[in-house]
PDB file of C-alpha atoms and ligand atoms in Angstrom:
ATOM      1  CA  UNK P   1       0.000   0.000   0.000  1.00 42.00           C
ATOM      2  CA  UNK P   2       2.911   2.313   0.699  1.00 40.00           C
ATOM      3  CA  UNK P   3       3.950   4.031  -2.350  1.00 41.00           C
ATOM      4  CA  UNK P   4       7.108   6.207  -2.702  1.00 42.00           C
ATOM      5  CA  UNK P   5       7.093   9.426  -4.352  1.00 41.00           C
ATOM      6  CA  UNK P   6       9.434  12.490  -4.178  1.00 43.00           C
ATOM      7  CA  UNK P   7       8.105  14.841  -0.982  1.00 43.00           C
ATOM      8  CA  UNK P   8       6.611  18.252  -1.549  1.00 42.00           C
ATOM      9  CA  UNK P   9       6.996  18.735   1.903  1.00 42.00           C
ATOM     10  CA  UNK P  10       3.186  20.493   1.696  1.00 42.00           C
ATOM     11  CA  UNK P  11       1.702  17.477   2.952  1.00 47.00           C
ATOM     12  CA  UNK P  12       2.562  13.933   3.937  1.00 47.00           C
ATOM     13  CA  UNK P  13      -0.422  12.282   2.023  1.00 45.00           C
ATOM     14  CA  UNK P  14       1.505  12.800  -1.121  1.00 45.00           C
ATOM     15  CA  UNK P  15       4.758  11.165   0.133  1.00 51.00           C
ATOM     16  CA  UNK P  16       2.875   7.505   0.400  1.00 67.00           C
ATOM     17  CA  UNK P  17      -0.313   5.965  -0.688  1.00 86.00           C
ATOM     18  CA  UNK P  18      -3.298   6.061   2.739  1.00 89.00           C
ATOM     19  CA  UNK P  19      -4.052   2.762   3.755  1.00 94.00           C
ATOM     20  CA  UNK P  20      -2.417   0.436   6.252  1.00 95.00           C
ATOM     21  CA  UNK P  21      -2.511  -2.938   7.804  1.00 94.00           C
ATOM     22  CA  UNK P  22      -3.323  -2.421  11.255  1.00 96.00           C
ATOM     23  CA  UNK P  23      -3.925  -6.454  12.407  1.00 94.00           C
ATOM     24  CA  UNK P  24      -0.520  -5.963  14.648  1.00 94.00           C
ATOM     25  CA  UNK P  25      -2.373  -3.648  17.339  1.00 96.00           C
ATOM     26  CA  UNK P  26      -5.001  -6.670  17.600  1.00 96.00           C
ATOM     27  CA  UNK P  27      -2.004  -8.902  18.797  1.00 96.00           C
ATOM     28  CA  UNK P  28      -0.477  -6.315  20.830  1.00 96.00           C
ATOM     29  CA  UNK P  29      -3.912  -5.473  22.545  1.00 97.00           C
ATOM     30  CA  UNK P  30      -4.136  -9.658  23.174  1.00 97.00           C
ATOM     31  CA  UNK P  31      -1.029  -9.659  24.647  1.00 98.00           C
ATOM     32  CA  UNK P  32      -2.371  -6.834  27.033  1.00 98.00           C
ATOM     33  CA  UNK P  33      -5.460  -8.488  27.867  1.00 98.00           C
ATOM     34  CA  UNK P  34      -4.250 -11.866  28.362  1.00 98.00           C
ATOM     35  CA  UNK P  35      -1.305  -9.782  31.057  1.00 98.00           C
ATOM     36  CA  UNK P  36      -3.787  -8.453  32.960  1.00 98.00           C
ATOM     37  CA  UNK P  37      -5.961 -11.225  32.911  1.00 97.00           C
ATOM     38  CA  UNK P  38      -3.259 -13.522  34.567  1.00 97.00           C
ATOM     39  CA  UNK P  39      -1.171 -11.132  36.972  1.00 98.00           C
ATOM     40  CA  UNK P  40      -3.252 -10.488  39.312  1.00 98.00           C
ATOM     41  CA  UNK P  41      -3.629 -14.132  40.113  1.00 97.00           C
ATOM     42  CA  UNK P  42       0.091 -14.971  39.666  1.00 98.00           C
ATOM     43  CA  UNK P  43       0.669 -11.890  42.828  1.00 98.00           C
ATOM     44  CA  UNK P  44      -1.877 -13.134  44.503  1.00 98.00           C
ATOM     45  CA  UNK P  45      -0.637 -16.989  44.337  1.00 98.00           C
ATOM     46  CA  UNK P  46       3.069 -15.659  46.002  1.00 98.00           C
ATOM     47  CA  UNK P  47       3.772 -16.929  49.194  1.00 98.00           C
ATOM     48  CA  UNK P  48       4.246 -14.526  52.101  1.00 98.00           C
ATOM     49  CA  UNK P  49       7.787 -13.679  52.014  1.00 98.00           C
ATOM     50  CA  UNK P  50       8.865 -15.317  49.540  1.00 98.00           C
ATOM     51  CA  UNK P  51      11.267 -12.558  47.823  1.00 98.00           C
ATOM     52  CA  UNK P  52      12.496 -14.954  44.882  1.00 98.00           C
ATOM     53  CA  UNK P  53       9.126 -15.768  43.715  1.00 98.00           C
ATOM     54  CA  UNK P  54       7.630 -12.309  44.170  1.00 98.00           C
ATOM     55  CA  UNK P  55      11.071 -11.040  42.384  1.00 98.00           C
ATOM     56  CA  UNK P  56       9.902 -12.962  39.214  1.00 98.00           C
ATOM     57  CA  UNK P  57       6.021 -12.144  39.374  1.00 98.00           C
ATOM     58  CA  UNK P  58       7.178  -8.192  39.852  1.00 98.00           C
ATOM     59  CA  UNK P  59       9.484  -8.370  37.095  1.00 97.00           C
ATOM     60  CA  UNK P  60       6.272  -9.563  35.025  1.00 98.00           C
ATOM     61  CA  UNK P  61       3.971  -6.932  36.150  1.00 98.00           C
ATOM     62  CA  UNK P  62       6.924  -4.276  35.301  1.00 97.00           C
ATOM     63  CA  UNK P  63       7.208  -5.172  31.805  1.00 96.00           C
ATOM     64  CA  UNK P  64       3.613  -5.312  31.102  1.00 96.00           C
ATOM     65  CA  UNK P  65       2.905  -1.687  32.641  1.00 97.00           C
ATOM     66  CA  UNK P  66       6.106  -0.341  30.984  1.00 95.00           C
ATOM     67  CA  UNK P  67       4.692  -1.845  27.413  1.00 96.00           C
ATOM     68  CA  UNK P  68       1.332  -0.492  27.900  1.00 97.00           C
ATOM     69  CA  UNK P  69       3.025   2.951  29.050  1.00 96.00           C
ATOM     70  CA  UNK P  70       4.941   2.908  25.783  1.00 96.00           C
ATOM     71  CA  UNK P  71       1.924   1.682  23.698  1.00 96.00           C
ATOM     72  CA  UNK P  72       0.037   4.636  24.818  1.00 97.00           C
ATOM     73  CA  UNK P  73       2.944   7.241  24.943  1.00 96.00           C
ATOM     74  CA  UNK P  74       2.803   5.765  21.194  1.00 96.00           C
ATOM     75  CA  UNK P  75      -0.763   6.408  20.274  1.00 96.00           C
ATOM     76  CA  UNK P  76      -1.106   9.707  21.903  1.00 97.00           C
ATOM     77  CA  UNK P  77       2.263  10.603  19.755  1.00 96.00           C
ATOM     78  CA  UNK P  78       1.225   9.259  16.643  1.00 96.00           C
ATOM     79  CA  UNK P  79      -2.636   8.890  16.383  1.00 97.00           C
ATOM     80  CA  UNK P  80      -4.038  11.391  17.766  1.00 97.00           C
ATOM     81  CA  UNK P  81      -3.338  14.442  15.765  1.00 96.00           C
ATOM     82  CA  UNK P  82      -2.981  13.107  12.975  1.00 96.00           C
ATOM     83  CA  UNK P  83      -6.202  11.336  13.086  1.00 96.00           C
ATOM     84  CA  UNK P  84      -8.081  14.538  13.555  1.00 95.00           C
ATOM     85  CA  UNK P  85      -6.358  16.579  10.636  1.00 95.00           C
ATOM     86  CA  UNK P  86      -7.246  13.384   8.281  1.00 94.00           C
ATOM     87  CA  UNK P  87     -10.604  13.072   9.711  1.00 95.00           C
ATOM     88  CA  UNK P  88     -12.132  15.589  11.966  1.00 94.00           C
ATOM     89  CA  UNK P  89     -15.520  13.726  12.340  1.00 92.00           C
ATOM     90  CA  UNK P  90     -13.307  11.371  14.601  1.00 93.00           C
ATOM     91  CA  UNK P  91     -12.485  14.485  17.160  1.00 95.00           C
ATOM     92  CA  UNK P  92     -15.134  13.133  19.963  1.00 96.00           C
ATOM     93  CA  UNK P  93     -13.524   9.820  19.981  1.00 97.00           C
ATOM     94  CA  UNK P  94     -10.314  10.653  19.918  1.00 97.00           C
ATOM     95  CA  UNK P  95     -11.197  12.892  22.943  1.00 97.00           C
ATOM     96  CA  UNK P  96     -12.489   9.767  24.546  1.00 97.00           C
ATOM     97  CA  UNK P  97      -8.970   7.947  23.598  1.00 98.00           C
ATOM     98  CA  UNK P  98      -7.464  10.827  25.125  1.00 98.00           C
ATOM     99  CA  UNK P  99      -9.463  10.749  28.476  1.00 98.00           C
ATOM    100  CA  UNK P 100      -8.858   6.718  28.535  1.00 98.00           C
ATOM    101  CA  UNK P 101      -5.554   6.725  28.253  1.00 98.00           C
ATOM    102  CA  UNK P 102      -5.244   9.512  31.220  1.00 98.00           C
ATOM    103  CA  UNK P 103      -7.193   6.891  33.251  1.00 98.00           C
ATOM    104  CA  UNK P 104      -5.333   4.096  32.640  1.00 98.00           C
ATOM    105  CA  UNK P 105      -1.861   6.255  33.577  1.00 98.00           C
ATOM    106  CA  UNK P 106      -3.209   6.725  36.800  1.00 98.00           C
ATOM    107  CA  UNK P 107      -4.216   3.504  37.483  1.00 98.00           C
ATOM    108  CA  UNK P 108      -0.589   2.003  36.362  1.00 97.00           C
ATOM    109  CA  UNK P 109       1.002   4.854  38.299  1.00 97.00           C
ATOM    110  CA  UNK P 110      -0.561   3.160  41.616  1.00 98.00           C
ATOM    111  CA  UNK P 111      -0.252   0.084  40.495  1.00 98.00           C
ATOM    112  CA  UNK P 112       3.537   0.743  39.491  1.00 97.00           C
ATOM    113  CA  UNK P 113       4.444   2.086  43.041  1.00 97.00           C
ATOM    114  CA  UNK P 114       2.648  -0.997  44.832  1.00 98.00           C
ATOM    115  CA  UNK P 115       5.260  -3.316  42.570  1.00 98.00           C
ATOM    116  CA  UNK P 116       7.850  -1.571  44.199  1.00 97.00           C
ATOM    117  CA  UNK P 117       6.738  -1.876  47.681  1.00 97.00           C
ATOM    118  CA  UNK P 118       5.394  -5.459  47.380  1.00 98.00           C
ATOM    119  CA  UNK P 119       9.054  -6.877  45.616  1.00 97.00           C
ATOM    120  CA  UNK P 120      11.009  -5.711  48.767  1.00 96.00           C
ATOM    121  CA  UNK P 121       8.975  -7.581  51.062  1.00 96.00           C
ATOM    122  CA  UNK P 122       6.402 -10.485  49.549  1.00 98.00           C
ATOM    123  CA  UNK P 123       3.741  -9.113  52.511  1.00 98.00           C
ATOM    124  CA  UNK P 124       0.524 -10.454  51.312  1.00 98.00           C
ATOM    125  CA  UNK P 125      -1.784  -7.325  52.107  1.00 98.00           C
ATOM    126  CA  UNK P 126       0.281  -5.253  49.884  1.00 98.00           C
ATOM    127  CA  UNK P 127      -0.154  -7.917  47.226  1.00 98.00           C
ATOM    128  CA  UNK P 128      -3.734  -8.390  47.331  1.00 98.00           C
ATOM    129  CA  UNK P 129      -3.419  -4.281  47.078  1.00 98.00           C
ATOM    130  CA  UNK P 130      -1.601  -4.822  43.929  1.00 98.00           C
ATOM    131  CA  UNK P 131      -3.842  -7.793  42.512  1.00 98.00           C
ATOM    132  CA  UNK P 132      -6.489  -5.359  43.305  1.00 98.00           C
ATOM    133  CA  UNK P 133      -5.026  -2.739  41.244  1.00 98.00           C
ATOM    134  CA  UNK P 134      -3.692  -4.515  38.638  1.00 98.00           C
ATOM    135  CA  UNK P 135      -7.426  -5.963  38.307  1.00 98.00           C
ATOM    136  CA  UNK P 136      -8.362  -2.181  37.944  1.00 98.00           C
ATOM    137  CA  UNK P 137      -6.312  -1.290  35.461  1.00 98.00           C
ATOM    138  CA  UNK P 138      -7.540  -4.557  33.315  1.00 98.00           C
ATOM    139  CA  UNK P 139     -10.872  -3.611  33.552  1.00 98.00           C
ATOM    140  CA  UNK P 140     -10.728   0.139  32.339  1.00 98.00           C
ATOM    141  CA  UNK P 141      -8.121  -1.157  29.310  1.00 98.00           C
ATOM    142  CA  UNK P 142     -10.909  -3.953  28.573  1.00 97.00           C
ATOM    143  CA  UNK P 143     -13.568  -0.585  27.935  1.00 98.00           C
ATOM    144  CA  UNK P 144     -10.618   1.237  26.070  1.00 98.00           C
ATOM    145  CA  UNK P 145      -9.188  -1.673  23.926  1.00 98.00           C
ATOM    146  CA  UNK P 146     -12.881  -2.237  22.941  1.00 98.00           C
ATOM    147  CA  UNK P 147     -13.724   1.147  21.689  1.00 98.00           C
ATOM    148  CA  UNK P 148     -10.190   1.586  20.356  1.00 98.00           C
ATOM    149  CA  UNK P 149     -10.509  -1.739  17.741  1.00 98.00           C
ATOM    150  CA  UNK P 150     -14.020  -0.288  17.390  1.00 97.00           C
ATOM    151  CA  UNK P 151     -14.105   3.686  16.936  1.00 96.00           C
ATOM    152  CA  UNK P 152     -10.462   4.255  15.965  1.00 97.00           C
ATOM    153  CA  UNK P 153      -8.273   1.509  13.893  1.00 97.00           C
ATOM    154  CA  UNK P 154     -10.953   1.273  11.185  1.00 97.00           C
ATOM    155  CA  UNK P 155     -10.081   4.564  10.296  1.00 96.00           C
ATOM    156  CA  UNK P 156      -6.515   4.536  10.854  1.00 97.00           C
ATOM    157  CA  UNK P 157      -5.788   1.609   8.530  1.00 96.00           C
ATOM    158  CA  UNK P 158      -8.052   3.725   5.973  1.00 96.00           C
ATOM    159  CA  UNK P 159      -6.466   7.129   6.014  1.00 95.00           C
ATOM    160  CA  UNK P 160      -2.860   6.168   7.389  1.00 96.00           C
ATOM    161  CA  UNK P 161      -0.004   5.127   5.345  1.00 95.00           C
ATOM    162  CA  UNK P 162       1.596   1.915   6.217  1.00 94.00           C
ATOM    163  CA  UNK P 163       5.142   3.965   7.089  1.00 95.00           C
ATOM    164  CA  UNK P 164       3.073   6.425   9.509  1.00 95.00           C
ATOM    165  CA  UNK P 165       1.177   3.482  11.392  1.00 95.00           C
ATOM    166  CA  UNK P 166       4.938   1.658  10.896  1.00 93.00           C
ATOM    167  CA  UNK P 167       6.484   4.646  13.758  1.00 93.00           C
ATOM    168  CA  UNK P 168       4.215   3.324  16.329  1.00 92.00           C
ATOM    169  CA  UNK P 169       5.968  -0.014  16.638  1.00 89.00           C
ATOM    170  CA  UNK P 170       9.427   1.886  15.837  1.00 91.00           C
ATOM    171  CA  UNK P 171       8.524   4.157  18.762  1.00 93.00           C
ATOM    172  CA  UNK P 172       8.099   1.328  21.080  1.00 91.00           C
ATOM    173  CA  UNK P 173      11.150  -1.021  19.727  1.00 88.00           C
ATOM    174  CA  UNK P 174      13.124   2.207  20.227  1.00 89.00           C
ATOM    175  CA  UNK P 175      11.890   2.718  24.157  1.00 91.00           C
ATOM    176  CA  UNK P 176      12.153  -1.220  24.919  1.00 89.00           C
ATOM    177  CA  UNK P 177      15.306  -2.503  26.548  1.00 88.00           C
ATOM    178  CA  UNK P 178      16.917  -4.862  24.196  1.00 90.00           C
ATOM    179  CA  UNK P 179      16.918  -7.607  26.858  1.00 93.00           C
ATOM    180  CA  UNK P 180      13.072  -7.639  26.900  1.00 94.00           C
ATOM    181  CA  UNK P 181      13.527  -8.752  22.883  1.00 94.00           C
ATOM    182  CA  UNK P 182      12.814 -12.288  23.274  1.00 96.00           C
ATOM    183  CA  UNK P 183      10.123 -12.098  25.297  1.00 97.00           C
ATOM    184  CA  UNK P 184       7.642  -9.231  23.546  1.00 95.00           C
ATOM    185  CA  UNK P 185       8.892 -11.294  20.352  1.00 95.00           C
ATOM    186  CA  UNK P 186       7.290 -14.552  21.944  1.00 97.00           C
ATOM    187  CA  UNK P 187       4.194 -12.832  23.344  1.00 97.00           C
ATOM    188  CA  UNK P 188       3.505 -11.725  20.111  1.00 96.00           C
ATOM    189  CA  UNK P 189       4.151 -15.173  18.353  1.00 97.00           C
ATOM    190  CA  UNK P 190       2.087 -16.508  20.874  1.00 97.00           C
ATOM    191  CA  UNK P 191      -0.833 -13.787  20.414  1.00 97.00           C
ATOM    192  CA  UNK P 192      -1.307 -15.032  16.514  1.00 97.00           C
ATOM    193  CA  UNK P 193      -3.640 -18.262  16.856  1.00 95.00           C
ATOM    194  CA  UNK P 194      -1.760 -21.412  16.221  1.00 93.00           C
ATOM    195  CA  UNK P 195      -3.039 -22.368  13.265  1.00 94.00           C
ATOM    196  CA  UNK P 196      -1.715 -18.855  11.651  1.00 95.00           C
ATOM    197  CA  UNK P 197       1.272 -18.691  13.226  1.00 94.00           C
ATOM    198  CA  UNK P 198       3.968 -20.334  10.724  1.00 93.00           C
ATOM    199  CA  UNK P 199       2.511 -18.156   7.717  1.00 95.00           C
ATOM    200  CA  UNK P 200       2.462 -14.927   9.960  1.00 95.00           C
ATOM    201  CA  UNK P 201       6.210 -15.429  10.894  1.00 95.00           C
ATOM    202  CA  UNK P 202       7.425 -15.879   7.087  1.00 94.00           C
ATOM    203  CA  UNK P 203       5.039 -12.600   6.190  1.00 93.00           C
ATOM    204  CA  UNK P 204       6.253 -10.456   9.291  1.00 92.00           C
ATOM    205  CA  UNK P 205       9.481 -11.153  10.362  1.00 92.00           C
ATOM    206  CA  UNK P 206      12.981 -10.885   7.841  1.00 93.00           C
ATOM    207  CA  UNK P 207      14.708 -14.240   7.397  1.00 95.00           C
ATOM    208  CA  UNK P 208      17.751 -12.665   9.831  1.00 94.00           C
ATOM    209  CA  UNK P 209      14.800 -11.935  12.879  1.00 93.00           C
ATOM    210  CA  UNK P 210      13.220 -15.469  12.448  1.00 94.00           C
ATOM    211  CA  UNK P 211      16.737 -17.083  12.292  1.00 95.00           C
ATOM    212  CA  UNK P 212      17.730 -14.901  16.012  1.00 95.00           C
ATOM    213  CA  UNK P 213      14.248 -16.190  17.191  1.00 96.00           C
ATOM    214  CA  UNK P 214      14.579 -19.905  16.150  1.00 94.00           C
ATOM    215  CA  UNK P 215      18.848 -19.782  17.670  1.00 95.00           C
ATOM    216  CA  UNK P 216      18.370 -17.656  20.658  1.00 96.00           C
ATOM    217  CA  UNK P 217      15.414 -16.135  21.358  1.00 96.00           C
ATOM    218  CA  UNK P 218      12.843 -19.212  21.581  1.00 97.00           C
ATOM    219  CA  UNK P 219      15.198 -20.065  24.218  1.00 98.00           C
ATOM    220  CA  UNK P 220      14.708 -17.234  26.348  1.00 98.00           C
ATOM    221  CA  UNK P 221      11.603 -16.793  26.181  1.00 98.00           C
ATOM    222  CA  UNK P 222      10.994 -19.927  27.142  1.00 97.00           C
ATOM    223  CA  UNK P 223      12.770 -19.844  29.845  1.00 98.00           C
ATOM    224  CA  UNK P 224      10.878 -16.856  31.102  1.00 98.00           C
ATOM    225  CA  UNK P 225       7.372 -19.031  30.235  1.00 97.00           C
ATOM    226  CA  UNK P 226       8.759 -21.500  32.705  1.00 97.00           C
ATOM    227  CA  UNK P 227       9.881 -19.241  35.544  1.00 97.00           C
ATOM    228  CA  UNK P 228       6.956 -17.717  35.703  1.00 98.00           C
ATOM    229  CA  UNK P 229       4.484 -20.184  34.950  1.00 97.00           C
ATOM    230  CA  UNK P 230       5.946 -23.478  36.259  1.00 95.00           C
ATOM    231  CA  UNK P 231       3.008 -25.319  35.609  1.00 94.00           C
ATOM    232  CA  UNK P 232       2.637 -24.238  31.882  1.00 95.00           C
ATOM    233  CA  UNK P 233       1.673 -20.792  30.819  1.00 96.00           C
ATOM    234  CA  UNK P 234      -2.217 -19.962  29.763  1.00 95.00           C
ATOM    235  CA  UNK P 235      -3.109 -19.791  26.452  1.00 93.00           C
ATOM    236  CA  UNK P 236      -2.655 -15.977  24.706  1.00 93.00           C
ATOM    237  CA  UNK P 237      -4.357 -16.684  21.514  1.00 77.00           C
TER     238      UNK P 237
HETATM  239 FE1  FE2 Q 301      -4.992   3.098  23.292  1.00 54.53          FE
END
């Protein structure tokens, strides 16, 4: 869909052809979902005291807040203001986006603090406080995600091109530390059913990233599947 042509510099719609794929911020709001779905019950499962266990559970919650903190920091970056030049008819829900998003900051801010207190110690009341929030936060992204996939992408994927939806997921490779690689790259893998999986690998990642995935990555990630979920990990997709 994305079309080079020399730049006028009047207006980015003549640089590339409007019209994106937008099926990647269906995985990435799975991924979300499915994190706050299942945290809550892994802090809640920690035994009192136990500073190992709670140091892997915390470690978990902090990468799913910081990735929804990017993915928003994202949006608001790249969406918004954009969306509303293209289309202004979308101004009252992107005011809605807007006031989500502010919602779901606060609840992460609490919920980010409680990590903090909760890792030092393992005390159970301060976990259940954390469960509690991290339950919070799941169910105001559930209302969000919702309206998102229903008010907003549509249009997106109609009157972006595919290199300005493209910075969204540049933003948030750039603000990810590397070490987190493997596992976002497994979520993801994991948030494409099964049965699509092989064909959405050869169509999304370059031979060199599925080759770093298959040799050192899988590996990791795994790893981090098993620490966390000894018993086997719930299903994503
Ligand atoms: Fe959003």
């Amino acid at each position: 869909m994305t079309k080079r042509l020399p730049s006028t510099g009047a207006d980015d719609r003549v640089v590339d052809e409007t019209g994106c794929d937008t099926s990647d911020i269906l995985l990435v709001h799975r991924i979300f979902r499915w994190g706050f779905r299942e945290m809550p019950a892994l802090v809640r499962a920690v035994p009192a005291g136990d500073l190992e266990r709670a140091e892997i559970v915390a470690a978990a919650v902090e990468l799913i807040d910081k990735a929804l903190h990017i993915h928003h920091e994202g949006e608001d970056r790249f969406i918004w203001d954009r969306l509303e030049r293209r289309e202004p008819g979308c101004s009252l829900h992107v005011d809605v986006m807007k006031a989500q998003h502010a919602q779901v900051a606060e609840l992460l801010d609490v919920a980010d603090g409680l990590v903090a207190e909760w890792r030092t110690g393992a005390d159970p009341v301060t976990g259940e406080r954390l469960a509690t929030a991290l339950e919070s936060v799941g169910t105001t992204l559930g209302v969000h995600l919702g309206r998102e996939e229903a008010d907003i992408v549509p249009i997106v994927s109609r009157v972006f091109t595919q290199a300005e939806w493209d910075e969204i997921g540049e933003h948030a490779r750039g603000e990810f530390p590397k070490e987190t690689m493997p596992v976002q790259m497994g979520l993801m893998i994991d948030a494409v059913p099964a049965g699509e999986r092989d064909e959405w690998l050869h169509e999304n990642l370059p031979l060199p990233v599925r080759a770093l995935w298959s040799l050192v990555m899988r590996r990791k990630y795994t790893a981090w599947q098993r620490s966390l979920f000894p018993e086997g990990m719930p299903a994503l997709a």
